Amino acid sequence: MQYQRMLRLSALLTSTAGACMTALVPTLAADFSFEGELTFEARSFLNAPASLHAKRNYGSVSTLLELGIYDDANTHAFIFKGFARGDSEDDNRSHADLREAKYIFVSDNYELAVGIDHVFWGVTEFAHIVDIINQTDATESVDGEQKLGQPMLRSSYVSEYGTFSGFYMPLHRPRTVFDKQGRPASGLIISDDHELYESNHANEQNEFALRYENSFDAFDIGLAYFDGTAREPIINPANSVGGEITPYYPLLKQISLDTQATLGPWLLKLEALQQDQLDEQTARAVIGFEYTFYGLLGTSSDLGLVAEYMWDERQEIAPHPLANDIGIGFRWTANDVQSTTLLAGAIIDLDHQSMGVSLEAERRLTNNLSLSVEARFQTNIDPADQILSSIKDEDFIRLQLTTYF
């Protein structure tokens, strides 16, 4: 039902913008761009599932389509990006989403975007704690990298003092969750049909955000303020109906800072925030660096080493596993015609010494075909670590074959 409301809202916003564009530029020629991809995916879990409904092997097919319409003056544009997946076992993972469906107007130093959009904030690798605008599509990625489209109005102005942006969001989108047949699974069944909200307006609470960005010599800086509904739900087993836990979304106010310093091969990174939620103020931070060896051993490849520390003042009672953790990893880029890349990392819990390991690799097989592999493992899990203990048997390997058109 909420997705249908989002589609109606997007249609209203984009049709209004389209009428404005037709009235303003009725004689201008338009340029079109269209591209897409089709991905065949196989996921295999190394351990038997705890639930009788779940499986060890899953197959799915997904597609991503992008359409752009631009006027010759580069003043007006319509951009559409649609995603859909069909999964062999998990009904919730079979879904469709408008990642973007927006009208953009650009004039000199001013930009206006209306519709469904995607905005990313942040500089760190292991945890993007300041990235608050778009909701996580948790059925697509366990690391939170994939996001749902967000209905919004975005306005930006570029000046000699930096870029100032304002956001208005009329609709909150709940986080996607796996069905009882799906994996990775924590043993908790989260309802995908009902949500509880602190706001009296439920998911239609008006949300606002402000952001300032600028560069000072080697430093890039972003300051932001958000006032709306939290993207991360509170999962309380007490809110259970028929064996399914109803997620609760509180109101949230957040002030954040993200900055990166580029010093030759060094990248120094920081994300920090303070949030006010349920009458409690909480501070979080991620700080680290990346060092790149260019032309490794006389070759054309580059090797980047990454290390970050993740901190939450709530420590053991934090609702996520990254409260006192170190992330280390490397990124190898071959810089060849096949666009070969390899990314490996590990997150170590300093309280329990639990560790999560990830590996991602991708290589283009032909001009229109690529193969990627992803593997995630949990090791040395302390039973006292309740969050990681719930997914200790959810190690998996994922293969994806993607064709581009």
GROMACS .gro file of C-alpha atoms in nm:
model
  405
    1MET     CA    1   0.000   0.000   0.000
    2GLN     CA    2   0.277   0.244   0.089
    3TYR     CA    3   0.460   0.164  -0.234
    4GLN     CA    4   0.143   0.244  -0.430
    5ARG     CA    5   0.117   0.577  -0.248
    6MET     CA    6   0.480   0.645  -0.335
    7LEU     CA    7   0.410   0.573  -0.703
    8ARG     CA    8   0.111   0.807  -0.701
    9LEU     CA    9   0.316   1.078  -0.532
   10SER     CA   10   0.599   1.034  -0.781
   11ALA     CA   11   0.355   1.045  -1.074
   12LEU     CA   12   0.205   1.367  -0.939
   13LEU     CA   13   0.545   1.529  -0.886
   14THR     CA   14   0.690   1.426  -1.220
   15SER     CA   15   0.373   1.507  -1.416
   16THR     CA   16   0.368   1.853  -1.261
   17ALA     CA   17   0.734   1.899  -1.345
   18GLY     CA   18   0.664   1.768  -1.696
   19ALA     CA   19   0.390   2.022  -1.750
   20CYS     CA   20   0.629   2.296  -1.635
   21MET     CA   21   0.895   2.171  -1.874
   22THR     CA   22   0.651   2.160  -2.166
   23ALA     CA   23   0.536   2.513  -2.092
   24LEU     CA   24   0.886   2.648  -2.056
   25VAL     CA   25   1.063   2.473  -2.341
   26PRO     CA   26   0.805   2.356  -2.593
   27THR     CA   27   1.037   2.389  -2.895
   28LEU     CA   28   1.360   2.247  -2.755
   29ALA     CA   29   1.490   1.918  -2.892
   30ALA     CA   30   1.554   1.639  -2.645
   31ASP     CA   31   1.833   1.384  -2.615
   32PHE     CA   32   1.758   1.035  -2.490
   33SER     CA   33   1.978   0.779  -2.319
   34PHE     CA   34   1.878   0.427  -2.226
   35GLU     CA   35   2.079   0.148  -2.071
   36GLY     CA   36   2.014  -0.154  -1.858
   37GLU     CA   37   2.146  -0.471  -1.710
   38LEU     CA   38   2.017  -0.821  -1.644
   39THR     CA   39   2.173  -1.025  -1.363
   40PHE     CA   40   2.150  -1.396  -1.288
   41GLU     CA   41   2.237  -1.472  -0.927
   42ALA     CA   42   2.308  -1.786  -0.725
   43ARG     CA   43   2.352  -1.779  -0.346
   44SER     CA   44   2.468  -2.076  -0.143
   45PHE     CA   45   2.477  -2.090   0.238
   46LEU     CA   46   2.742  -2.311   0.391
   47ASN     CA   47   2.538  -2.423   0.692
   48ALA     CA   48   2.194  -2.572   0.728
   49PRO     CA   49   1.924  -2.317   0.816
   50ALA     CA   50   1.786  -2.289   1.167
   51SER     CA   51   1.436  -2.246   1.024
   52LEU     CA   52   1.248  -2.530   0.856
   53HIS     CA   53   1.121  -2.280   0.596
   54ALA     CA   54   1.463  -2.157   0.479
   55LYS     CA   55   1.691  -2.321   0.224
   56ARG     CA   56   2.063  -2.352   0.159
   57ASN     CA   57   2.054  -2.253  -0.210
   58TYR     CA   58   1.875  -1.962  -0.375
   59GLY     CA   59   1.851  -1.842  -0.731
   60SER     CA   60   1.721  -1.511  -0.863
   61VAL     CA   61   1.707  -1.281  -1.164
   62SER     CA   62   1.720  -0.901  -1.141
   63THR     CA   63   1.717  -0.610  -1.380
   64LEU     CA   64   1.812  -0.243  -1.358
   65LEU     CA   65   1.685  -0.002  -1.627
   66GLU     CA   66   1.788   0.362  -1.668
   67LEU     CA   67   1.628   0.620  -1.894
   68GLY     CA   68   1.740   0.980  -1.929
   69ILE     CA   69   1.572   1.263  -2.124
   70TYR     CA   70   1.769   1.588  -2.157
   71ASP     CA   71   1.714   1.914  -2.338
   72ASP     CA   72   1.990   2.057  -2.557
   73ALA     CA   73   2.060   2.340  -2.315
   74ASN     CA   74   2.121   2.099  -2.025
   75THR     CA   75   1.862   2.289  -1.823
   76HIS     CA   76   1.587   2.028  -1.791
   77ALA     CA   77   1.612   1.654  -1.745
   78PHE     CA   78   1.397   1.355  -1.658
   79ILE     CA   79   1.577   1.054  -1.511
   80PHE     CA   80   1.420   0.717  -1.438
   81LYS     CA   81   1.593   0.419  -1.277
   82GLY     CA   82   1.389   0.109  -1.203
   83PHE     CA   83   1.495  -0.211  -1.030
   84ALA     CA   84   1.320  -0.548  -1.001
   85ARG     CA   85   1.414  -0.894  -0.872
   86GLY     CA   86   1.249  -1.233  -0.874
   87ASP     CA   87   1.377  -1.481  -0.614
   88SER     CA   88   1.322  -1.856  -0.624
   89GLU     CA   89   1.242  -1.894  -0.253
   90ASP     CA   90   1.207  -1.562  -0.067
   91ASP     CA   91   0.882  -1.381  -0.147
   92ASN     CA   92   1.004  -1.058   0.015
   93ARG     CA   93   1.317  -1.057  -0.198
   94SER     CA   94   1.098  -1.070  -0.508
   95HIS     CA   95   1.028  -0.700  -0.531
   96ALA     CA   96   1.040  -0.393  -0.752
   97ASP     CA   97   1.150  -0.041  -0.670
   98LEU     CA   98   1.180   0.296  -0.840
   99ARG     CA   99   1.535   0.391  -0.740
  100GLU     CA  100   1.494   0.724  -0.920
  101ALA     CA  101   1.210   0.898  -1.103
  102LYS     CA  102   1.286   1.269  -1.099
  103TYR     CA  103   1.274   1.596  -1.285
  104ILE     CA  104   1.586   1.815  -1.263
  105PHE     CA  105   1.607   2.186  -1.340
  106VAL     CA  106   1.951   2.352  -1.357
  107SER     CA  107   2.013   2.724  -1.396
  108ASP     CA  108   2.357   2.876  -1.339
  109ASN     CA  109   2.445   2.783  -0.978
  110TYR     CA  110   2.100   2.656  -0.883
  111GLU     CA  111   1.958   2.302  -0.910
  112LEU     CA  112   1.611   2.171  -0.828
  113ALA     CA  113   1.516   1.801  -0.825
  114VAL     CA  114   1.159   1.676  -0.772
  115GLY     CA  115   1.045   1.314  -0.752
  116ILE     CA  116   1.209   0.994  -0.631
  117ASP     CA  117   1.581   1.035  -0.583
  118HIS     CA  118   1.892   0.881  -0.429
  119VAL     CA  119   2.138   1.083  -0.221
  120PHE     CA  120   2.457   0.954  -0.062
  121TRP     CA  121   2.651   1.116   0.223
  122GLY     CA  122   2.974   0.989   0.373
  123VAL     CA  123   3.341   0.906   0.313
  124THR     CA  124   3.422   0.592   0.515
  125GLU     CA  125   3.428   0.233   0.390
  126PHE     CA  126   3.299  -0.004   0.658
  127ALA     CA  127   3.007   0.197   0.798
  128HIS     CA  128   2.827   0.497   0.644
  129ILE     CA  129   2.678   0.630   0.965
  130VAL     CA  130   2.590   0.979   0.833
  131ASP     CA  131   2.404   0.847   0.526
  132ILE     CA  132   2.046   0.912   0.640
  133ILE     CA  133   1.831   1.023   0.346
  134ASN     CA  134   1.752   0.692   0.170
  135GLN     CA  135   1.626   0.377   0.337
  136THR     CA  136   1.835   0.057   0.323
  137ASP     CA  137   1.717  -0.219   0.091
  138ALA     CA  138   1.823  -0.494   0.332
  139THR     CA  139   1.710  -0.778   0.105
  140GLU     CA  140   1.964  -0.668  -0.155
  141SER     CA  141   2.277  -0.627   0.057
  142VAL     CA  142   2.381  -0.724   0.408
  143ASP     CA  143   2.623  -0.430   0.429
  144GLY     CA  144   2.358  -0.163   0.373
  145GLU     CA  145   2.502  -0.042   0.043
  146GLN     CA  146   2.181  -0.080  -0.157
  147LYS     CA  147   1.911   0.184  -0.100
  148LEU     CA  148   1.544   0.233  -0.181
  149GLY     CA  149   1.427   0.533  -0.379
  150GLN     CA  150   1.309   0.824  -0.162
  151PRO     CA  151   1.035   1.072  -0.262
  152MET     CA  152   1.174   1.419  -0.207
  153LEU     CA  153   1.221   1.774  -0.318
  154ARG     CA  154   1.589   1.870  -0.329
  155SER     CA  155   1.725   2.219  -0.386
  156SER     CA  156   2.095   2.311  -0.412
  157TYR     CA  157   2.287   2.633  -0.458
  158VAL     CA  158   2.659   2.648  -0.541
  159SER     CA  159   2.845   2.959  -0.425
  160GLU     CA  160   3.200   3.066  -0.359
  161TYR     CA  161   3.133   2.978   0.005
  162GLY     CA  162   3.032   2.619  -0.069
  163THR     CA  163   2.724   2.422  -0.173
  164PHE     CA  164   2.403   2.462   0.028
  165SER     CA  165   2.129   2.198  -0.009
  166GLY     CA  166   1.783   2.158   0.136
  167PHE     CA  167   1.562   1.847   0.137
  168TYR     CA  168   1.191   1.792   0.196
  169MET     CA  169   1.065   1.432   0.223
  170PRO     CA  170   0.688   1.368   0.261
  171LEU     CA  171   0.695   0.990   0.298
  172HIS     CA  172   0.896   0.747   0.510
  173ARG     CA  173   0.982   0.408   0.361
  174PRO     CA  174   1.020   0.110   0.597
  175ARG     CA  175   1.326  -0.110   0.566
  176THR     CA  176   1.287  -0.422   0.355
  177VAL     CA  177   1.324  -0.753   0.540
  178PHE     CA  178   1.370  -1.117   0.445
  179ASP     CA  179   1.070  -1.349   0.460
  180LYS     CA  180   1.078  -1.657   0.684
  181GLN     CA  181   1.205  -1.851   0.381
  182GLY     CA  182   1.489  -1.604   0.330
  183ARG     CA  183   1.850  -1.581   0.444
  184PRO     CA  184   2.067  -1.448   0.603
  185ALA     CA  185   1.834  -1.498   0.900
  186SER     CA  186   1.874  -1.395   1.262
  187GLY     CA  187   1.603  -1.626   1.394
  188LEU     CA  188   1.362  -1.335   1.434
  189ILE     CA  189   1.069  -1.298   1.194
  190ILE     CA  190   1.012  -0.928   1.120
  191SER     CA  191   0.674  -0.816   0.990
  192ASP     CA  192   0.682  -0.657   0.644
  193ASP     CA  193   0.311  -0.567   0.647
  194HIS     CA  194   0.285  -0.347   0.956
  195GLU     CA  195   0.507  -0.090   1.120
  196LEU     CA  196   0.472   0.119   1.434
  197TYR     CA  197   0.568   0.486   1.435
  198GLU     CA  198   0.632   0.738   1.710
  199SER     CA  199   0.489   1.011   1.489
  200ASN     CA  200   0.114   1.068   1.497
  201HIS     CA  201   0.139   1.099   1.118
  202ALA     CA  202   0.291   0.748   1.091
  203ASN     CA  203   0.488   0.714   0.766
  204GLU     CA  204   0.360   1.049   0.635
  205GLN     CA  205   0.561   1.255   0.884
  206ASN     CA  206   0.717   1.555   0.708
  207GLU     CA  207   1.097   1.529   0.706
  208PHE     CA  208   1.358   1.796   0.646
  209ALA     CA  209   1.734   1.801   0.600
  210LEU     CA  210   2.001   2.063   0.538
  211ARG     CA  211   2.354   2.004   0.410
  212TYR     CA  212   2.662   2.218   0.351
  213GLU     CA  213   2.961   2.098   0.146
  214ASN     CA  214   3.290   2.268   0.066
  215SER     CA  215   3.658   2.203  -0.005
  216PHE     CA  216   3.946   2.372   0.175
  217ASP     CA  217   4.279   2.285   0.016
  218ALA     CA  218   4.322   1.912   0.087
  219PHE     CA  219   4.003   1.884   0.295
  220ASP     CA  220   3.650   1.802   0.174
  221ILE     CA  221   3.386   1.865   0.439
  222GLY     CA  222   3.016   1.800   0.478
  223LEU     CA  223   2.787   1.926   0.757
  224ALA     CA  224   2.427   1.808   0.778
  225TYR     CA  225   2.112   1.826   0.986
  226PHE     CA  226   1.819   1.581   0.963
  227ASP     CA  227   1.477   1.600   1.129
  228GLY     CA  228   1.236   1.316   1.058
  229THR     CA  229   1.176   0.947   1.114
  230ALA     CA  230   1.469   0.714   1.181
  231ARG     CA  231   1.572   0.481   0.899
  232GLU     CA  232   1.684   0.207   1.137
  233PRO     CA  233   1.389   0.042   1.316
  234ILE     CA  234   1.385  -0.073   1.676
  235ILE     CA  235   1.330  -0.449   1.688
  236ASN     CA  236   1.168  -0.541   2.019
  237PRO     CA  237   1.042  -0.900   2.066
  238ALA     CA  238   0.774  -0.754   2.296
  239ASN     CA  239   0.611  -0.603   1.986
  240SER     CA  240   0.519  -0.948   1.854
  241VAL     CA  241   0.193  -1.052   1.693
  242GLY     CA  242   0.148  -1.406   1.566
  243GLY     CA  243   0.516  -1.478   1.599
  244GLU     CA  244   0.617  -1.175   1.388
  245ILE     CA  245   0.789  -0.873   1.543
  246THR     CA  246   0.649  -0.537   1.440
  247PRO     CA  247   0.933  -0.286   1.373
  248TYR     CA  248   0.910   0.049   1.551
  249TYR     CA  249   1.033   0.371   1.388
  250PRO     CA  250   1.101   0.658   1.630
  251LEU     CA  251   1.147   1.022   1.542
  252LEU     CA  252   1.507   1.132   1.499
  253LYS     CA  253   1.708   1.453   1.495
  254GLN     CA  254   2.066   1.419   1.379
  255ILE     CA  255   2.364   1.650   1.331
  256SER     CA  256   2.655   1.503   1.137
  257LEU     CA  257   3.001   1.578   1.004
  258ASP     CA  258   3.194   1.394   0.734
  259THR     CA  259   3.536   1.499   0.615
  260GLN     CA  260   3.820   1.362   0.407
  261ALA     CA  261   4.175   1.489   0.365
  262THR     CA  262   4.367   1.394   0.049
  263LEU     CA  263   4.740   1.401   0.121
  264GLY     CA  264   4.916   1.236  -0.172
  265PRO     CA  265   4.854   0.859  -0.143
  266TRP     CA  266   4.686   0.911   0.197
  267LEU     CA  267   4.313   0.957   0.253
  268LEU     CA  268   4.220   1.052   0.610
  269LYS     CA  269   3.851   1.000   0.684
  270LEU     CA  270   3.603   1.089   0.957
  271GLU     CA  271   3.228   1.052   1.002
  272ALA     CA  272   3.071   1.167   1.328
  273LEU     CA  273   2.719   1.239   1.447
  274GLN     CA  274   2.501   1.317   1.742
  275GLN     CA  275   2.140   1.207   1.735
  276ASP     CA  276   1.840   1.271   1.956
  277GLN     CA  277   1.597   0.978   1.966
  278LEU     CA  278   1.339   0.882   2.228
  279ASP     CA  279   1.468   1.158   2.460
  280GLU     CA  280   1.818   1.014   2.450
  281GLN     CA  281   2.123   1.177   2.291
  282THR     CA  282   2.381   0.946   2.137
  283ALA     CA  283   2.717   1.005   1.971
  284ARG     CA  284   2.879   0.784   1.707
  285ALA     CA  285   3.196   0.810   1.501
  286VAL     CA  286   3.404   0.631   1.239
  287ILE     CA  287   3.764   0.739   1.185
  288GLY     CA  288   4.032   0.587   0.964
  289PHE     CA  289   4.260   0.609   0.665
  290GLU     CA  290   4.329   0.464   0.323
  291TYR     CA  291   4.677   0.444   0.171
  292THR     CA  292   4.720   0.358  -0.197
  293PHE     CA  293   5.025   0.202  -0.362
  294TYR     CA  294   5.004   0.324  -0.723
  295GLY     CA  295   5.169   0.114  -0.994
  296LEU     CA  296   5.216  -0.180  -0.757
  297LEU     CA  297   5.550  -0.358  -0.820
  298GLY     CA  298   5.593  -0.180  -1.149
  299THR     CA  299   5.256  -0.292  -1.287
  300SER     CA  300   4.950  -0.089  -1.387
  301SER     CA  301   4.757  -0.209  -1.080
  302ASP     CA  302   4.689  -0.014  -0.759
  303LEU     CA  303   4.655  -0.146  -0.405
  304GLY     CA  304   4.470   0.048  -0.135
  305LEU     CA  305   4.496  -0.041   0.233
  306VAL     CA  306   4.207   0.062   0.459
  307ALA     CA  307   4.177   0.076   0.838
  308GLU     CA  308   3.891   0.228   1.037
  309TYR     CA  309   3.769   0.238   1.396
  310MET     CA  310   3.393   0.238   1.463
  311TRP     CA  311   3.259   0.370   1.793
  312ASP     CA  312   2.918   0.415   1.956
  313GLU     CA  313   2.892   0.555   2.308
  314ARG     CA  314   2.617   0.304   2.387
  315GLN     CA  315   2.873   0.024   2.353
  316GLU     CA  316   2.718  -0.310   2.455
  317ILE     CA  317   2.358  -0.184   2.440
  318ALA     CA  318   2.391  -0.036   2.091
  319PRO     CA  319   2.128  -0.180   1.851
  320HIS     CA  320   2.395  -0.263   1.594
  321PRO     CA  321   2.724  -0.460   1.606
  322LEU     CA  322   2.961  -0.170   1.523
  323ALA     CA  323   3.003  -0.004   1.864
  324ASN     CA  324   3.369  -0.078   1.940
  325ASP     CA  325   3.514  -0.238   1.628
  326ILE     CA  326   3.810  -0.215   1.392
  327GLY     CA  327   3.778  -0.268   1.018
  328ILE     CA  328   4.082  -0.356   0.807
  329GLY     CA  329   4.096  -0.442   0.439
  330PHE     CA  330   4.243  -0.382   0.098
  331ARG     CA  331   4.119  -0.283  -0.248
  332TRP     CA  332   4.313  -0.407  -0.552
  333THR     CA  333   4.238  -0.255  -0.893
  334ALA     CA  334   4.408  -0.412  -1.194
  335ASN     CA  335   4.335  -0.114  -1.423
  336ASP     CA  336   4.303  -0.357  -1.713
  337VAL     CA  337   4.054  -0.368  -1.998
  338GLN     CA  338   3.852  -0.628  -1.805
  339SER     CA  339   3.805  -0.384  -1.510
  340THR     CA  340   3.925  -0.647  -1.262
  341THR     CA  341   3.880  -0.554  -0.896
  342LEU     CA  342   3.919  -0.731  -0.563
  343LEU     CA  343   3.799  -0.603  -0.226
  344ALA     CA  344   3.862  -0.792   0.099
  345GLY     CA  345   3.800  -0.687   0.456
  346ALA     CA  346   3.742  -0.794   0.813
  347ILE     CA  347   3.561  -0.630   1.104
  348ILE     CA  348   3.684  -0.727   1.450
  349ASP     CA  349   3.476  -0.669   1.762
  350LEU     CA  350   3.718  -0.543   2.030
  351ASP     CA  351   3.487  -0.646   2.314
  352HIS     CA  352   3.426  -1.007   2.210
  353GLN     CA  353   3.695  -1.067   1.943
  354SER     CA  354   3.423  -1.183   1.704
  355MET     CA  355   3.513  -1.130   1.340
  356GLY     CA  356   3.326  -1.093   1.014
  357VAL     CA  357   3.515  -1.146   0.688
  358SER     CA  358   3.407  -1.035   0.341
  359LEU     CA  359   3.544  -1.082  -0.010
  360GLU     CA  360   3.419  -0.919  -0.330
  361ALA     CA  361   3.567  -0.963  -0.676
  362GLU     CA  362   3.452  -0.856  -1.023
  363ARG     CA  363   3.583  -0.900  -1.376
  364ARG     CA  364   3.439  -0.814  -1.716
  365LEU     CA  365   3.428  -1.121  -1.940
  366THR     CA  366   3.327  -0.938  -2.259
  367ASN     CA  367   3.219  -0.585  -2.344
  368ASN     CA  368   2.865  -0.669  -2.231
  369LEU     CA  369   2.917  -0.942  -1.973
  370SER     CA  370   3.071  -0.944  -1.625
  371LEU     CA  371   3.111  -1.194  -1.341
  372SER     CA  372   3.123  -1.109  -0.971
  373VAL     CA  373   3.164  -1.316  -0.657
  374GLU     CA  374   3.090  -1.222  -0.297
  375ALA     CA  375   3.165  -1.427   0.015
  376ARG     CA  376   3.085  -1.345   0.378
  377PHE     CA  377   3.187  -1.542   0.686
  378GLN     CA  378   3.158  -1.510   1.063
  379THR     CA  379   3.430  -1.656   1.284
  380ASN     CA  380   3.527  -1.674   1.651
  381ILE     CA  381   3.179  -1.568   1.757
  382ASP     CA  382   3.146  -1.512   2.131
  383PRO     CA  383   2.807  -1.640   2.263
  384ALA     CA  384   2.787  -1.320   2.467
  385ASP     CA  385   2.775  -1.123   2.141
  386GLN     CA  386   2.401  -1.151   2.091
  387ILE     CA  387   2.381  -0.975   1.754
  388LEU     CA  388   2.653  -1.175   1.578
  389SER     CA  389   2.558  -1.499   1.753
  390SER     CA  390   2.219  -1.479   1.584
  391ILE     CA  391   2.381  -1.496   1.237
  392LYS     CA  392   2.686  -1.712   1.312
  393ASP     CA  393   2.564  -1.989   1.077
  394GLU     CA  394   2.471  -1.756   0.790
  395ASP     CA  395   2.800  -1.772   0.595
  396PHE     CA  396   2.733  -1.758   0.220
  397ILE     CA  397   2.881  -1.727  -0.127
  398ARG     CA  398   2.708  -1.532  -0.403
  399LEU     CA  399   2.779  -1.548  -0.777
  400GLN     CA  400   2.640  -1.294  -1.021
  401LEU     CA  401   2.654  -1.296  -1.401
  402THR     CA  402   2.549  -0.962  -1.549
  403THR     CA  403   2.482  -0.869  -1.907
  404TYR     CA  404   2.465  -0.501  -2.009
  405PHE     CA  405   2.258  -0.349  -2.290
   0.00000   0.00000   0.00000
